[in-house]
Tab-separated table of C-alpha atoms and ligand atoms in Angstrom:
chain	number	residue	atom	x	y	z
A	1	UNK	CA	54.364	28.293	0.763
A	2	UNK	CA	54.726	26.512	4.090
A	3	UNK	CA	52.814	28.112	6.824
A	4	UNK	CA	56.146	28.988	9.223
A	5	UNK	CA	54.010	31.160	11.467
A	6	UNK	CA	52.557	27.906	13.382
A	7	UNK	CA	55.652	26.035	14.090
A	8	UNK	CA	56.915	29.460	15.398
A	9	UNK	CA	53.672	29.641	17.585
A	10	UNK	CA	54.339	25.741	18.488
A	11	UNK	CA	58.267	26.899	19.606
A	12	UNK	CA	56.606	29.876	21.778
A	13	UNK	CA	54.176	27.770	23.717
A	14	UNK	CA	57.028	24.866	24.385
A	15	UNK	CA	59.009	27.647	25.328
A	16	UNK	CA	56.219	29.452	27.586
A	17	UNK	CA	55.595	25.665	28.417
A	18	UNK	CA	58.988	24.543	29.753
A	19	UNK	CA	59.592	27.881	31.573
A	20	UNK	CA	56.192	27.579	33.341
A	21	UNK	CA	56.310	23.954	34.077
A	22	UNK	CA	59.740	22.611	33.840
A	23	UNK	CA	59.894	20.896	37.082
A	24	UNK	CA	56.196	19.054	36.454
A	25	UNK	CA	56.809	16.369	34.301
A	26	UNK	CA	53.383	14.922	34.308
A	27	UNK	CA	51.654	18.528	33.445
A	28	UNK	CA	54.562	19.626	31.113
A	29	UNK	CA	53.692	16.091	29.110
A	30	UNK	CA	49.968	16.857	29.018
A	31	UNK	CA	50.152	19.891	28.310
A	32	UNK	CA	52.841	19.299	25.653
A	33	UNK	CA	51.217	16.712	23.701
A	34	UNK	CA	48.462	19.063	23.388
A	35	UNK	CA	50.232	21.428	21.614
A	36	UNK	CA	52.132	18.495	19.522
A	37	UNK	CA	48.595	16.958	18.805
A	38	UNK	CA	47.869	20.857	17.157
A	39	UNK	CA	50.945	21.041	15.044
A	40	UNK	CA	50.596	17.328	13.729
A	41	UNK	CA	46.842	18.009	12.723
A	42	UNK	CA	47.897	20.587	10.767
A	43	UNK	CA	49.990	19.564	7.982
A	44	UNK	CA	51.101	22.862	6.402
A	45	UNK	CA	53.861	23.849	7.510
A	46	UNK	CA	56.889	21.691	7.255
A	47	UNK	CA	59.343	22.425	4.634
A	48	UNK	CA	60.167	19.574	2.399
A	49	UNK	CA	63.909	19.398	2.760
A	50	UNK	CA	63.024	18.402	6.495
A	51	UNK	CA	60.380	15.521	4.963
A	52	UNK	CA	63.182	14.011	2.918
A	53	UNK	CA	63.335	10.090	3.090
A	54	UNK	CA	66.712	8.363	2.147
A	55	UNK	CA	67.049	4.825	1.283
A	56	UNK	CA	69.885	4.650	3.599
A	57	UNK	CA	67.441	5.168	6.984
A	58	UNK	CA	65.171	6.635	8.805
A	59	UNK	CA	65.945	10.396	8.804
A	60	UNK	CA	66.049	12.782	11.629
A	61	UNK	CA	66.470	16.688	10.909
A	62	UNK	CA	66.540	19.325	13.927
A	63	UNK	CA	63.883	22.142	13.331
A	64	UNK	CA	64.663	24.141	16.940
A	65	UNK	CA	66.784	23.954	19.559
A	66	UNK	CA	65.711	25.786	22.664
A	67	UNK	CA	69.054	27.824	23.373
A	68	UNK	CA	69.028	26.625	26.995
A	69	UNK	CA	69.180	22.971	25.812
A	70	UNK	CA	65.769	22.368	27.671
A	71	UNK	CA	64.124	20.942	25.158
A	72	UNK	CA	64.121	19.815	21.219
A	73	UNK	CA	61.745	19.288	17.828
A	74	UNK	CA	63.234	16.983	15.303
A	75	UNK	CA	61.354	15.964	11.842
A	76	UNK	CA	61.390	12.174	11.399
A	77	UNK	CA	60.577	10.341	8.182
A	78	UNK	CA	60.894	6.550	7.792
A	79	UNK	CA	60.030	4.635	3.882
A	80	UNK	CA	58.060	1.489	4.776
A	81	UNK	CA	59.878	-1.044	7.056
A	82	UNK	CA	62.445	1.433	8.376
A	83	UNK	CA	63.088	1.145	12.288
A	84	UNK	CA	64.802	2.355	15.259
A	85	UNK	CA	66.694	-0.524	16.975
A	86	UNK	CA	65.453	-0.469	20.588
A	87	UNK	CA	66.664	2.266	22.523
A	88	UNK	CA	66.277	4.489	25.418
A	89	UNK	CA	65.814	8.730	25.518
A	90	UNK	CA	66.653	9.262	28.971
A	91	UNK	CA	64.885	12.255	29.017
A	92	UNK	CA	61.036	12.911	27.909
A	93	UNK	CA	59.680	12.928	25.239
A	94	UNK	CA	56.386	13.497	23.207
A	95	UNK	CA	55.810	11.786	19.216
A	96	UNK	CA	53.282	12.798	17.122
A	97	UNK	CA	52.827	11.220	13.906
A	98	UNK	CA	51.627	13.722	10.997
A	99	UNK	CA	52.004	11.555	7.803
A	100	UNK	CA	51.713	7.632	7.405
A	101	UNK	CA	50.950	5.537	10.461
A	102	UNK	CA	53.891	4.288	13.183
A	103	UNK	CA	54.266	1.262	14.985
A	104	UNK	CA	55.497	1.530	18.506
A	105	UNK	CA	56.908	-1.755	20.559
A	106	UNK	CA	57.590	-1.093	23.856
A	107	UNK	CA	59.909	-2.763	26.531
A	108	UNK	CA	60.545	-3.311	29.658
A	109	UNK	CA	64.330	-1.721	30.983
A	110	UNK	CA	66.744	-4.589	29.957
A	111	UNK	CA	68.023	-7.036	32.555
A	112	UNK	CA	71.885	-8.341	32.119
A	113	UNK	CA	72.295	-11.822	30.052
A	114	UNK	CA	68.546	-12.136	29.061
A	115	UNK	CA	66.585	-11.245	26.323
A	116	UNK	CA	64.025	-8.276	25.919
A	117	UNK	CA	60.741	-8.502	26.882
A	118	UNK	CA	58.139	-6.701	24.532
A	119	UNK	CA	55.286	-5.121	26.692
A	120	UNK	CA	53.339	-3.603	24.177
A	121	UNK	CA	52.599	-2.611	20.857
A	122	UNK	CA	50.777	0.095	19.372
A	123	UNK	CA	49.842	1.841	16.519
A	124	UNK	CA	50.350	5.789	15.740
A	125	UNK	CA	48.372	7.699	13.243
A	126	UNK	CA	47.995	11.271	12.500
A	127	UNK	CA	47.269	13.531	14.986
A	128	UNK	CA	48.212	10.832	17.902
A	129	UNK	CA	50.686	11.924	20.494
A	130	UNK	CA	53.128	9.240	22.243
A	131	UNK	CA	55.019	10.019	25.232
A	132	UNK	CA	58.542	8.577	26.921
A	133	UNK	CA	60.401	9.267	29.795
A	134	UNK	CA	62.429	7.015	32.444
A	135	UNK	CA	59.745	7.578	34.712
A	136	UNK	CA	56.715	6.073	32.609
A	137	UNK	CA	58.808	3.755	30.264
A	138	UNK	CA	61.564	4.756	27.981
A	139	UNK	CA	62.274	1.962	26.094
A	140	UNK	CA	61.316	1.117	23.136
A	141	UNK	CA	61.492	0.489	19.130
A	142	UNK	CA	59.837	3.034	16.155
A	143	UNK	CA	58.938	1.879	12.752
A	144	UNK	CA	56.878	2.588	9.413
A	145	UNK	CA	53.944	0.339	10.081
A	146	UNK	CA	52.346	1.727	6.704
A	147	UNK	CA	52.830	1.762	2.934
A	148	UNK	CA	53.516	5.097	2.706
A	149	UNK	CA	56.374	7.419	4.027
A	150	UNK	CA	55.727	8.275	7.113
A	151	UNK	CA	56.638	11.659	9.227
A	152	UNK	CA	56.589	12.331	13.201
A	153	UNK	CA	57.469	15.345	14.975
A	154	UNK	CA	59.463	14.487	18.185
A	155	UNK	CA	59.744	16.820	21.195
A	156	UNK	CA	62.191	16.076	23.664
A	157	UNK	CA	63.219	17.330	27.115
A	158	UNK	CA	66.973	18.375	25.529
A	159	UNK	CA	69.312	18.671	22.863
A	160	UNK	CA	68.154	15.113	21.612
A	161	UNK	CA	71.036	14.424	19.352
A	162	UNK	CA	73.666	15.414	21.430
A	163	UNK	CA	72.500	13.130	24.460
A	164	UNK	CA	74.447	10.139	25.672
A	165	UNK	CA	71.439	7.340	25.203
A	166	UNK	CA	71.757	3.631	24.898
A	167	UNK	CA	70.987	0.797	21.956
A	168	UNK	CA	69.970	-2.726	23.646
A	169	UNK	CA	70.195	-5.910	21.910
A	170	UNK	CA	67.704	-7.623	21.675
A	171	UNK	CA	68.934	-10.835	22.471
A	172	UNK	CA	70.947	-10.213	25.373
A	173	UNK	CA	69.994	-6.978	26.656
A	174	UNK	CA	73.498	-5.913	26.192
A	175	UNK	CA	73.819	-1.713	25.830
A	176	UNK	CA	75.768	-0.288	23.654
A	177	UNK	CA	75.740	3.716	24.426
A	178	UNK	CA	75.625	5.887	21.453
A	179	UNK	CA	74.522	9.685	20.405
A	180	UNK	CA	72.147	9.892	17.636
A	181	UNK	CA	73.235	13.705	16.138
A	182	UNK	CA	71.021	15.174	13.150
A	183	UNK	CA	70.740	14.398	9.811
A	184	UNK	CA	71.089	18.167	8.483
A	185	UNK	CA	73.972	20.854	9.250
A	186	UNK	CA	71.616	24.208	9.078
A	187	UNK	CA	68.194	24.525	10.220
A	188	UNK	CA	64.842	25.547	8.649
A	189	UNK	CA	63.856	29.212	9.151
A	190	UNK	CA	60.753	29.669	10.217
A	191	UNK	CA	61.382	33.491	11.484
A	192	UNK	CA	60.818	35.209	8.065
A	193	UNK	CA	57.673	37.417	8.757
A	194	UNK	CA	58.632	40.083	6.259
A	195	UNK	CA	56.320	38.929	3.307
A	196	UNK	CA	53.410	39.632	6.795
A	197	UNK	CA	55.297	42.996	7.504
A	198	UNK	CA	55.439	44.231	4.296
A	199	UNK	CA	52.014	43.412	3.586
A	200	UNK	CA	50.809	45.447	6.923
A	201	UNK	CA	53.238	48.445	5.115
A	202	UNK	CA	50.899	48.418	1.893
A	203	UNK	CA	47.885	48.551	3.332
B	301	FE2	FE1	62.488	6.757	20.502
């Protein structure tokens, strides 16, 4: 049985979270990879439809959308060598890696007719907590940088898959926009407390 009662705790301290500190990006992103960095250490809870690799790609499944749009959580899992092309969020955005271990290449914002430059690299493992935004570098590419599947738990600053981001090449720095969307059509319910309730009942 997957422990549902700590994402739901996770979704009512973003929530509590964004309210609070919405217009604080620095302290919401503190304070919000402190509560990712709790979730990811804690690897009970996920339902395995939402860990699902696919040859195909990477995978991305919602888990909550706050119903204000303010922020997001979204499930990634990538088999060894999957990756992101580079791309932008345009909004912020925390990564925590639960399973496997993540390579992250960053780059600086793309300049017309010449080729991206790579200002970083960096490796994820469980229980670390990356951040993005447009304010402290929002550019970048994702991949498996281990042998094993690999799962992060992204939260970002809105309705992630319906945003209007960007896809650079390489190469060129040309953008291409596109929207990402979801992999799944329903979400995961993590609201069922009646197995708790009717426990309390026969005591
Ligand atoms: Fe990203």
């Amino acid at each position: 049985m997957t422990n549902a009662a700590r994402f739901a705790r996770f979704v009512q301290d973003m929530t509590r979270l964004v309210e609070g500190q919405g217009g604080d990006e620095p302290k919401l992103l503190d304070k919000g990879a402190q509560l990712l960095r709790e979730l990811v250490t804690h690897d009970d809870w996920l339902p395995d439809a939402f860990a699902a690799p696919s040859d195909d790609s990477y995978r991305q499944y919602l888990l909550h959308c706050d119903p204000l749009e303010r922020f997001s959580v979204v499930s990634f899992v990538w088999q060894p060598g999957q990756k992101t092309p580079v791309h932008d969020h345009t909004v912020w955005g925390l990564i925590g890696v639960m399973r496997g271990e993540e390579l992250c290449e960053e780059y600086a914002d793309a300049a017309p007719d010449r080729p991206m430059r790579r200002t970083g690299a960096h490796r994820v493992r469980p229980g670390d907590v990356d951040r993005v935004s447009p304010r402290i570098g929002d550019v970048h590419v994702v991949s498996n940088a281990g042998e094993q599947t690999a799962v992060s738990i992204h939260v970002y600053g809105a309705n992630i898959g319906a945003v209007e981001r960007h896809i650079f090449d390489e190469q060129t720095g040309a953008l291409r926009p596109f929207v990402s969307g979801y992999h799944n059509a329903t979400l995961p319910n993590f609201w069922d407390r009646s197995a708790e309730m009717r426990a309390r009942l026969a005591e």
